[in-house]
Short mmCIF file of C-alpha atoms in Angstrom, two decimals:
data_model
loop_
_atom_site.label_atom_id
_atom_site.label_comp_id
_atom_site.label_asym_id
_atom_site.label_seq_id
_atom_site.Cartn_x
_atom_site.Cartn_y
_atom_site.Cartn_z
CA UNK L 497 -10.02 -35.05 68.39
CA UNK L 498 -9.78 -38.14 66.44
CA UNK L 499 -6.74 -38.52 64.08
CA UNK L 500 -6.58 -40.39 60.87
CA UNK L 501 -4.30 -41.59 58.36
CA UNK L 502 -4.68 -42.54 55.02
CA UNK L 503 -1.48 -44.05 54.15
CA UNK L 504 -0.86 -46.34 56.55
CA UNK L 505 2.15 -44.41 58.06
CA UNK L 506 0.64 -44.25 61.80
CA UNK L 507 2.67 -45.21 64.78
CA UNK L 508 1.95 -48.65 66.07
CA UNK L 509 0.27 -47.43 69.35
CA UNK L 510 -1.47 -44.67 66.78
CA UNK L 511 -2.67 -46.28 64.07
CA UNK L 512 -6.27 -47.26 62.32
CA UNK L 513 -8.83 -48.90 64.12
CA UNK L 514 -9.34 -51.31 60.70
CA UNK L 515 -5.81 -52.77 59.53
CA UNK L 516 -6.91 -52.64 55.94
CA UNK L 517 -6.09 -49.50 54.56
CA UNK L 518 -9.64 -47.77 53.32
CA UNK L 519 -10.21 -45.30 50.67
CA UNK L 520 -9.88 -41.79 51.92
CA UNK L 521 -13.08 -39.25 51.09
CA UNK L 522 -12.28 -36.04 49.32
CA UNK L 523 -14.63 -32.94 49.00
CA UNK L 524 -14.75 -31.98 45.67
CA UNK L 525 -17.62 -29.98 44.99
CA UNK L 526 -16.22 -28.11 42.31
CA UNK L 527 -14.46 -31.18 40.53
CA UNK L 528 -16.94 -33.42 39.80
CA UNK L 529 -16.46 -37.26 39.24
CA UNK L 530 -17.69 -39.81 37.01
CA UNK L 531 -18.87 -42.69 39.04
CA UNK L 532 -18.65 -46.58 37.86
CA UNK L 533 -20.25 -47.95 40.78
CA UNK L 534 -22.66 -50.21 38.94
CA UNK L 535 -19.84 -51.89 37.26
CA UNK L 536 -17.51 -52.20 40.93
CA UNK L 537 -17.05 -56.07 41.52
CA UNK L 538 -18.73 -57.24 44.48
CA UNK L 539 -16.99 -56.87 47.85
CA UNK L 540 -16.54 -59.33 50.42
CA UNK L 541 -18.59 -59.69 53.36
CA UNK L 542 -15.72 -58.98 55.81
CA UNK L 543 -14.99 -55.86 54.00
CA UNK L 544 -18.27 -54.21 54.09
CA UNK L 545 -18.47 -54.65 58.15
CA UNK L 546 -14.73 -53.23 58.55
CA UNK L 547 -16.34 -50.37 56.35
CA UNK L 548 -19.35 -50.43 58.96
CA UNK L 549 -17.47 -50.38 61.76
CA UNK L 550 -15.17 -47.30 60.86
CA UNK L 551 -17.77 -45.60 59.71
CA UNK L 552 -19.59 -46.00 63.37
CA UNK L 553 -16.18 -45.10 64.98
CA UNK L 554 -16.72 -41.92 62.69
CA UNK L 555 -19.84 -40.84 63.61
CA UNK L 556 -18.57 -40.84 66.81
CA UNK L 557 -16.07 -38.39 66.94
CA UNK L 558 -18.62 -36.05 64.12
CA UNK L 559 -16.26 -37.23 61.40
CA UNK L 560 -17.35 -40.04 58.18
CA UNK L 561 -15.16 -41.81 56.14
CA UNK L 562 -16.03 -42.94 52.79
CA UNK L 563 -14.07 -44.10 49.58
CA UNK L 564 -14.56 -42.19 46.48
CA UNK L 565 -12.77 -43.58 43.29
CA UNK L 566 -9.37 -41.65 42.31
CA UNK L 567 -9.34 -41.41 38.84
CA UNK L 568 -10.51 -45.09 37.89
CA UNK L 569 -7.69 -46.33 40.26
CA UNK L 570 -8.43 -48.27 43.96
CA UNK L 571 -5.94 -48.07 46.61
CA UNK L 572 -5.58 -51.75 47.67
CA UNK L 573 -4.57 -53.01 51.04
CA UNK L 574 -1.33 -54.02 49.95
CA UNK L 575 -0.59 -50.63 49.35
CA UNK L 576 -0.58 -50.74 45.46
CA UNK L 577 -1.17 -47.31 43.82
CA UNK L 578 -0.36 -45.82 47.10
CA UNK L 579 2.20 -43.28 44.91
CA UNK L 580 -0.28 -42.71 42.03
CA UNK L 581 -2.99 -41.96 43.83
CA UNK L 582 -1.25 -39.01 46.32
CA UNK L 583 -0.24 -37.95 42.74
CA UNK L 584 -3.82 -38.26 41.11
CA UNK L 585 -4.87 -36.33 44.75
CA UNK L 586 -2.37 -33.42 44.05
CA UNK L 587 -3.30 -32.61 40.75
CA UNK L 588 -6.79 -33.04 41.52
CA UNK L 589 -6.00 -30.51 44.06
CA UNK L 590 -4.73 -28.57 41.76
CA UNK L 591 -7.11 -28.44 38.83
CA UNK L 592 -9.67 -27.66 41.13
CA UNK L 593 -8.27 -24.68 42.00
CA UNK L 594 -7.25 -23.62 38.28
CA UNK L 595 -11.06 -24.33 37.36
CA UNK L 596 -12.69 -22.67 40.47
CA UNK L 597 -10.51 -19.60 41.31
CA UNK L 598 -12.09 -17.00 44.07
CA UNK L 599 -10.32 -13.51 44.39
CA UNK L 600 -10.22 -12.30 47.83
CA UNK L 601 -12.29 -9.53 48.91
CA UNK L 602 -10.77 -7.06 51.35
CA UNK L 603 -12.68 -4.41 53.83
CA UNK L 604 -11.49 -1.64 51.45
CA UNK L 605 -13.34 -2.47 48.32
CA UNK L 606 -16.53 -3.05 49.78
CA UNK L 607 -19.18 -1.04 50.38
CA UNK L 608 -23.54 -0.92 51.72
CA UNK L 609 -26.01 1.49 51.41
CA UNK L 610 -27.75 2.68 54.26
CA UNK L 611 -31.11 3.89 55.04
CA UNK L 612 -31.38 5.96 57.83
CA UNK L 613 -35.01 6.47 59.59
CA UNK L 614 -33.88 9.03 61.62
CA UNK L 615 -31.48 11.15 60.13
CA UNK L 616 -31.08 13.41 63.57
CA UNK L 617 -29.83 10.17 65.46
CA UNK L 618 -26.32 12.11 63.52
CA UNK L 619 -26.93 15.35 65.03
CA UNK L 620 -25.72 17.01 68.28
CA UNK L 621 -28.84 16.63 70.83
CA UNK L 622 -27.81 19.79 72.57
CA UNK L 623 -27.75 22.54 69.01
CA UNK L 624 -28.92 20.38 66.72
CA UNK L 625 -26.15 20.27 64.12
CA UNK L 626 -24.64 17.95 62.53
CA UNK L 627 -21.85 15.89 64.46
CA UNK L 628 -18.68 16.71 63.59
CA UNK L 629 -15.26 15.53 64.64
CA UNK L 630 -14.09 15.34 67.66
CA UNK L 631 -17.54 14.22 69.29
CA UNK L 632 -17.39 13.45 72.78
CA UNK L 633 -19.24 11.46 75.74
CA UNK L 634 -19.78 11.60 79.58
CA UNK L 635 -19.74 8.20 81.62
CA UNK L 636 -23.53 7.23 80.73
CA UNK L 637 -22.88 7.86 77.21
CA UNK L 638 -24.53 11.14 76.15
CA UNK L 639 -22.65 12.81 73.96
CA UNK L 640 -22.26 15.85 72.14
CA UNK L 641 -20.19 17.75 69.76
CA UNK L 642 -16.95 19.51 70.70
CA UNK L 643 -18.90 23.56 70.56
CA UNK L 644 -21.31 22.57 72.85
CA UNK L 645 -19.23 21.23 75.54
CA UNK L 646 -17.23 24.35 76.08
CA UNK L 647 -20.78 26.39 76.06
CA UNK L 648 -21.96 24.16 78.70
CA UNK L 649 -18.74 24.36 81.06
CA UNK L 650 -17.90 20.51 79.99
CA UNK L 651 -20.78 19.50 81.99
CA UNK L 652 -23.66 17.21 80.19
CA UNK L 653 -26.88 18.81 80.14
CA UNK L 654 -28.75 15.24 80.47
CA UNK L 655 -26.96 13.66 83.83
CA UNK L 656 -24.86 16.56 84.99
CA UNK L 657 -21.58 14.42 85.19
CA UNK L 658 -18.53 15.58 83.24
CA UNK L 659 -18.35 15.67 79.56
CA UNK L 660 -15.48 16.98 76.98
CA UNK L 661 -12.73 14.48 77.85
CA UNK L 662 -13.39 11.29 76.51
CA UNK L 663 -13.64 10.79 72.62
CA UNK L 664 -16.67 9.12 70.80
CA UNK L 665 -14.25 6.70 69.42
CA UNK L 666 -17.40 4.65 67.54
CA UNK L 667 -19.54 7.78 66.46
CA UNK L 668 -16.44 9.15 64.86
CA UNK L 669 -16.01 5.97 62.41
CA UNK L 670 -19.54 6.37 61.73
CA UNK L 671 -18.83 9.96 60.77
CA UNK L 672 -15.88 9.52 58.99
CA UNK L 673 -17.42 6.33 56.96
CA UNK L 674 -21.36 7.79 55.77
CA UNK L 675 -21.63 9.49 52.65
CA UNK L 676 -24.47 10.84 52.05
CA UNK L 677 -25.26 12.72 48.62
CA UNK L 678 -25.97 16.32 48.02
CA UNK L 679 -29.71 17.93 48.47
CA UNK L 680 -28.57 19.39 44.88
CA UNK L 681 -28.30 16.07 43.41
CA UNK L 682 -31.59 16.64 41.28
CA UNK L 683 -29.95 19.58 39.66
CA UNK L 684 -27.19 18.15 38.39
CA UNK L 685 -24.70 18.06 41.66
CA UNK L 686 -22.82 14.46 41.50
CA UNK L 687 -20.60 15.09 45.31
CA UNK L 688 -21.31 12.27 47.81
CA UNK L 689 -19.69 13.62 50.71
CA UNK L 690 -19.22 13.08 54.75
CA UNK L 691 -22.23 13.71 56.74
CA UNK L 692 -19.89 15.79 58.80
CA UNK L 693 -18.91 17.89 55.69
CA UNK L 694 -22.23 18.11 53.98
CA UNK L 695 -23.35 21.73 55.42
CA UNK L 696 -20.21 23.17 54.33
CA UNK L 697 -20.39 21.40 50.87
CA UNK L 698 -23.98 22.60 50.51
CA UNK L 699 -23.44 26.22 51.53
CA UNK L 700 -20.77 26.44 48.17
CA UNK L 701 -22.45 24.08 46.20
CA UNK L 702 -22.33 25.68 42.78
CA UNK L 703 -25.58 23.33 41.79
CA UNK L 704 -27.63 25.31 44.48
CA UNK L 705 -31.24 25.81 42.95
CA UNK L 706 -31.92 29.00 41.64
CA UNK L 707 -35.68 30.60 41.16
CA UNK L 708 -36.48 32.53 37.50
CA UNK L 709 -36.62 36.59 37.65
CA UNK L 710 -39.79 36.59 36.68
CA UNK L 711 -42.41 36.22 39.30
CA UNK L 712 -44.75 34.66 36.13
CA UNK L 713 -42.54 31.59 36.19
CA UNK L 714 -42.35 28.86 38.39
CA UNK L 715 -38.90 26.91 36.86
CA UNK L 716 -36.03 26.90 39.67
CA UNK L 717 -32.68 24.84 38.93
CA UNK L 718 -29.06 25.48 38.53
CA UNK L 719 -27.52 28.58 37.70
CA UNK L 720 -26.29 27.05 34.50
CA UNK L 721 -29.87 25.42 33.56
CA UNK L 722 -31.39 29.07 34.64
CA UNK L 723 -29.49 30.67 31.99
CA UNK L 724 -30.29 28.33 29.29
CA UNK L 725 -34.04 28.61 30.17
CA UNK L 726 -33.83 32.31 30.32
CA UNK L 727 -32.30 32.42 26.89
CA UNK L 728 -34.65 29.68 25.26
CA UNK L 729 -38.26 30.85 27.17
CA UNK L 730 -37.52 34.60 28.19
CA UNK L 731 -35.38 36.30 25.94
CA UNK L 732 -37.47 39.18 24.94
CA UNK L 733 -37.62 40.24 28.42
CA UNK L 734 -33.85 40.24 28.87
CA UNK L 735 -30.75 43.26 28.48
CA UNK L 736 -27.93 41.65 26.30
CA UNK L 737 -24.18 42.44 27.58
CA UNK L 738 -20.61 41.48 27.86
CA UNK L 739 -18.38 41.25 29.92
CA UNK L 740 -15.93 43.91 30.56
CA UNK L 741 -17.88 46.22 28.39
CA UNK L 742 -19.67 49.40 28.66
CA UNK L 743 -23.57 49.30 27.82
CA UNK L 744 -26.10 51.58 28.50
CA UNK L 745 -29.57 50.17 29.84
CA UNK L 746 -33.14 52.26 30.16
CA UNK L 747 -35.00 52.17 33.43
CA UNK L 748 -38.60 53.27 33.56
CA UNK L 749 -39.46 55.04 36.58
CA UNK L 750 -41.96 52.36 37.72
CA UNK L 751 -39.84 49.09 37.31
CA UNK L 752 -39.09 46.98 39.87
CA UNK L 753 -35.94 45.61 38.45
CA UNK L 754 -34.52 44.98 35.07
CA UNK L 755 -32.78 40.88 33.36
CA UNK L 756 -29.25 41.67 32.54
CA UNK L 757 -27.47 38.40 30.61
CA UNK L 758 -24.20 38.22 29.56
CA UNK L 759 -24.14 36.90 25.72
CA UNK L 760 -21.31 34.23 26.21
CA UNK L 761 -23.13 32.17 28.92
CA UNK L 762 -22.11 34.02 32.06
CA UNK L 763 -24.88 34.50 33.98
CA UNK L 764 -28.16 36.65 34.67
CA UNK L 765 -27.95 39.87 36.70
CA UNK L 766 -30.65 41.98 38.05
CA UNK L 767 -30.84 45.73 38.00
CA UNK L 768 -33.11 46.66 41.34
CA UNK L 769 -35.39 49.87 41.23
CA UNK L 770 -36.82 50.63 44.09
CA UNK L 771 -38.89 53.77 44.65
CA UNK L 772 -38.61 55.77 48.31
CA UNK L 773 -39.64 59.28 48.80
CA UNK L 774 -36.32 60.90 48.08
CA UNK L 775 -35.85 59.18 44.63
CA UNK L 776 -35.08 55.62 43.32
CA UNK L 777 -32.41 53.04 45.24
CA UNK L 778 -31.14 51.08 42.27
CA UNK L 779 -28.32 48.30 42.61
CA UNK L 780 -27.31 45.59 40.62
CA UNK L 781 -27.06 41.63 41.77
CA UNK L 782 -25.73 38.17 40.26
CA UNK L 783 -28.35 35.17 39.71
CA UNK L 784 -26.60 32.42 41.38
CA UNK L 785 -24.83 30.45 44.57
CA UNK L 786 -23.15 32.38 46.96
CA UNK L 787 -20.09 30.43 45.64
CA UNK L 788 -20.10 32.22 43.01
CA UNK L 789 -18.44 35.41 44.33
CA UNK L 790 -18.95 39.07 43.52
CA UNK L 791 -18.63 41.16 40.53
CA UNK L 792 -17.47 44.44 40.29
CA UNK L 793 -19.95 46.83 38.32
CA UNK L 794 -20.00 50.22 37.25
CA UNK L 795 -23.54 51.95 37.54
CA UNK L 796 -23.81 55.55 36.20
CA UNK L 797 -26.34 58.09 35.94
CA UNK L 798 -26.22 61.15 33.49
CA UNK L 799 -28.93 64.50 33.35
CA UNK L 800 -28.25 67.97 32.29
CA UNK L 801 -24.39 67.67 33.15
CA UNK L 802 -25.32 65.90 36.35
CA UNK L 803 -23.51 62.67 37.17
CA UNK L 804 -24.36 59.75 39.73
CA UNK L 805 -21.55 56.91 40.16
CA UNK L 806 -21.67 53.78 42.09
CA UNK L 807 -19.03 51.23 42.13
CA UNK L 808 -19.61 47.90 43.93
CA UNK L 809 -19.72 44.48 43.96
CA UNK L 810 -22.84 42.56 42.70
CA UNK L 811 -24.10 40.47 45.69
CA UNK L 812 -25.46 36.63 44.62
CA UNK L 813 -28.96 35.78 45.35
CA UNK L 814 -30.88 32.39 44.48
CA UNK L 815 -34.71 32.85 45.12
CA UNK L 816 -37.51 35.69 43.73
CA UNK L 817 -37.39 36.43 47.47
CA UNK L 818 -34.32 38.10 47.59
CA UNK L 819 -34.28 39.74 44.63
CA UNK L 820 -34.17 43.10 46.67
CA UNK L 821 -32.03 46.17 47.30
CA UNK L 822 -28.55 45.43 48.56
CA UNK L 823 -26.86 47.45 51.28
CA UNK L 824 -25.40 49.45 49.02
CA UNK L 825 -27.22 51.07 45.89
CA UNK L 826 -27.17 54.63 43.91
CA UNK L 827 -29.56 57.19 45.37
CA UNK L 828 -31.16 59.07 41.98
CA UNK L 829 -33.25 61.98 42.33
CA UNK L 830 -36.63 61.99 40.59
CA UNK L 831 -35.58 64.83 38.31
CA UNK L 832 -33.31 62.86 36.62
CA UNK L 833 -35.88 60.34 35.09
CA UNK L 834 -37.85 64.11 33.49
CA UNK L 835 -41.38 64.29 31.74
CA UNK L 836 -40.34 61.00 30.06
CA UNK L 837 -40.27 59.09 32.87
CA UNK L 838 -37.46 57.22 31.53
CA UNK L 839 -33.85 57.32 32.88
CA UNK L 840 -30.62 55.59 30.40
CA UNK L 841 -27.86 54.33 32.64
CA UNK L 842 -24.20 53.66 31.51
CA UNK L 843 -23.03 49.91 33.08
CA UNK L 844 -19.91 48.16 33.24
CA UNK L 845 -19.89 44.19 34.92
CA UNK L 846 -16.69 42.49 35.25
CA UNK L 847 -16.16 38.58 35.81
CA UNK L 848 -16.40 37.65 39.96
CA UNK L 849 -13.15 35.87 38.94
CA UNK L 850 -11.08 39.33 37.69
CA UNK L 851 -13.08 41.10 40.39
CA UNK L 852 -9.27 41.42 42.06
CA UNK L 853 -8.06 44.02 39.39
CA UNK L 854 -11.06 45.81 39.59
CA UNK L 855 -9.80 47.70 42.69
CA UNK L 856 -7.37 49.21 40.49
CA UNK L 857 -9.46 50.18 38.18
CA UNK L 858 -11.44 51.95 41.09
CA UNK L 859 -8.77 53.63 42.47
CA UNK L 860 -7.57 54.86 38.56
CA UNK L 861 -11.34 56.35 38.26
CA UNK L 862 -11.17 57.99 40.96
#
């Protein structure tokens, strides 16, 4: 390591190679200076190989010494403007830094995007999930998530040797650290959330796509952007109701189901028909993600003093596909439809989100 001074306060078994003090070279990239060297007087001879020589010795050791000019001021050997020029260095120094400031970055503000190739290099190898916390590893490094090694009796499946005891450490930062954003993004869901969480996120995503009643139409989005298309291209071919309020609804005979929407933007319902030897199985279910929960309805059926009731909960469904019978429905004779064909049923729908007083209500009726 080679030491230097620049001051000329070295020990005497320590000190500069050259006995005349030299100029000391700053780095001021951000500071530039104005240089006067065309007007410099000439130097002597004996000075320019003294400045030779230490700059050899320099090279040496990886280190150069030059002189740049400190504010139009030379530091002589005598040690004349010794005191101005550490000042004219400090506040140098120090203007450079006012004029040039750089915030610190930390770890926690930063972020990169990711592309991964392989998105199943994040799943379990064994059920094909996605990894979850804790994941864990045998002694050649398989691993696998926490389920699958209590199926498999804590013994890997790839090398035989013992698995279930020693943490993933590095697959769980991984895990913990990717967000990845929702397959509902292009339907208006914003979430980015953990890879680990995303199935879970997905299955009560309220932005899950939803497919229009009509088998005619091909437009599938939100539940919300179903609605408004329903009510802007399709509104001949819906019921109008509200909410906690009786309304009466006729069914032909031959339909396969029947558009129920509720005036004040709370969804689409369908009224199922379906038509089995022993009469019709009608039910009613909610447009929508199975977030949305289930709504209590009223369904009743009225002929020649006869009466039908069914009270049950609307189940959710998203695609054309499973716009089909629920488990539970109202069996209805063919003699109450008559000549007509035609049968006018009494309906009640209350909110999924009141659905918890509507046991009461049940229990009242009854």
């Amino acid at each position: 390591m080679a030491k230097f001074s620049l001051l000329g306060d070295e020990e005497d078994d320590e000190g500069p190679s050259c006995p005349a003090l030299k100029r000391p070279r700053f780095d001021y990239a951000a500071t530039p200076f104005s240089s006067d060297e065309d007007n410099e007087p000439p130097r002597r001879q004996e000075e320019q190989e003294e400045d030779d020589d230490v700059q050899i010795d320099g090279e040496n050791d990886d280190f150069i010494i030059t002189s740049p000019r400190l504010r139009g001021e030379w530091i002589t050997e005598d040690g004349a403007g010794e005191e101005n020029s550490e000042l004219n260095v400090d506040s140098i120094s120090a203007d450079a830094n006012q004029e040039d400031p750089r915030p610190l970055s930390t770890n926690s503000d930063r972020s990169i995007s990711v592309f991964l190739t392989d998105p199943d290099v994040l799943d379990c190898c064994i059920c094909f999930e996605a990894l979850t916390v804790p994941v864990f590893q045998c002694e050649n490094g398989h691993i696998a998530c926490s389920s699958c090694c209590t199926k498999l009796g804590n013994k890997c499946p790839s090398c035989s040797w013992p698995i279930g005891y020693n943490r993933c450490r590095a697959i769980e930062k991984v895990l913990e650290s990717v967000k990845i954003a929702c397959q509902n993004k292009q339907y208006g869901c914003k979430e980015m959330v953990s890879y680990s969480e995303i199935k879970d996120h997905e299955t009560t995503c309220t932005h899950a796509p939803c497919s229009c009643p009509l088998t005619s139409c091909n437009f599938i989005s939100s539940a919300k952007q179903l609605y408004q298309h329903f009510r802007s291209q399709h509104a001949d071919s819906a019921v109008l109701f509200q909410y906690n309020c009786d309304f009466t609804v006729t069914l032909n005979e031959g339909d396969k189901f029947l558009v129920l929407q509720e005036r004040d933007g709370g969804g689409l319902f369908i009224l199922n028909n379906e038509t089995e030897t022993l009469g019709n199985l009608v039910s009613v279910s909610c447009i929508g993600p199975y977030s949305f929960g289930k709504s209590y309805y009223n369904l009743l059926a009225k002929c020649d003093g006869n009466t039908l009731r069914l009270e049950s909960f609307a189940t959710c469904t998203q695609g054309q596909a499973d716009y089909s019978l629920s488990s539970v429905y109202l069996l209805i004779p063919p003699g109450f439809f008559g000549s007509s064909g035609q049968l006018k049923l009494d309906l009640f729908i209350e909110r999924h989100d009141q659905s918890p007083g509507c046991s009461e209500r049940s229990v009242e009726a009854a």
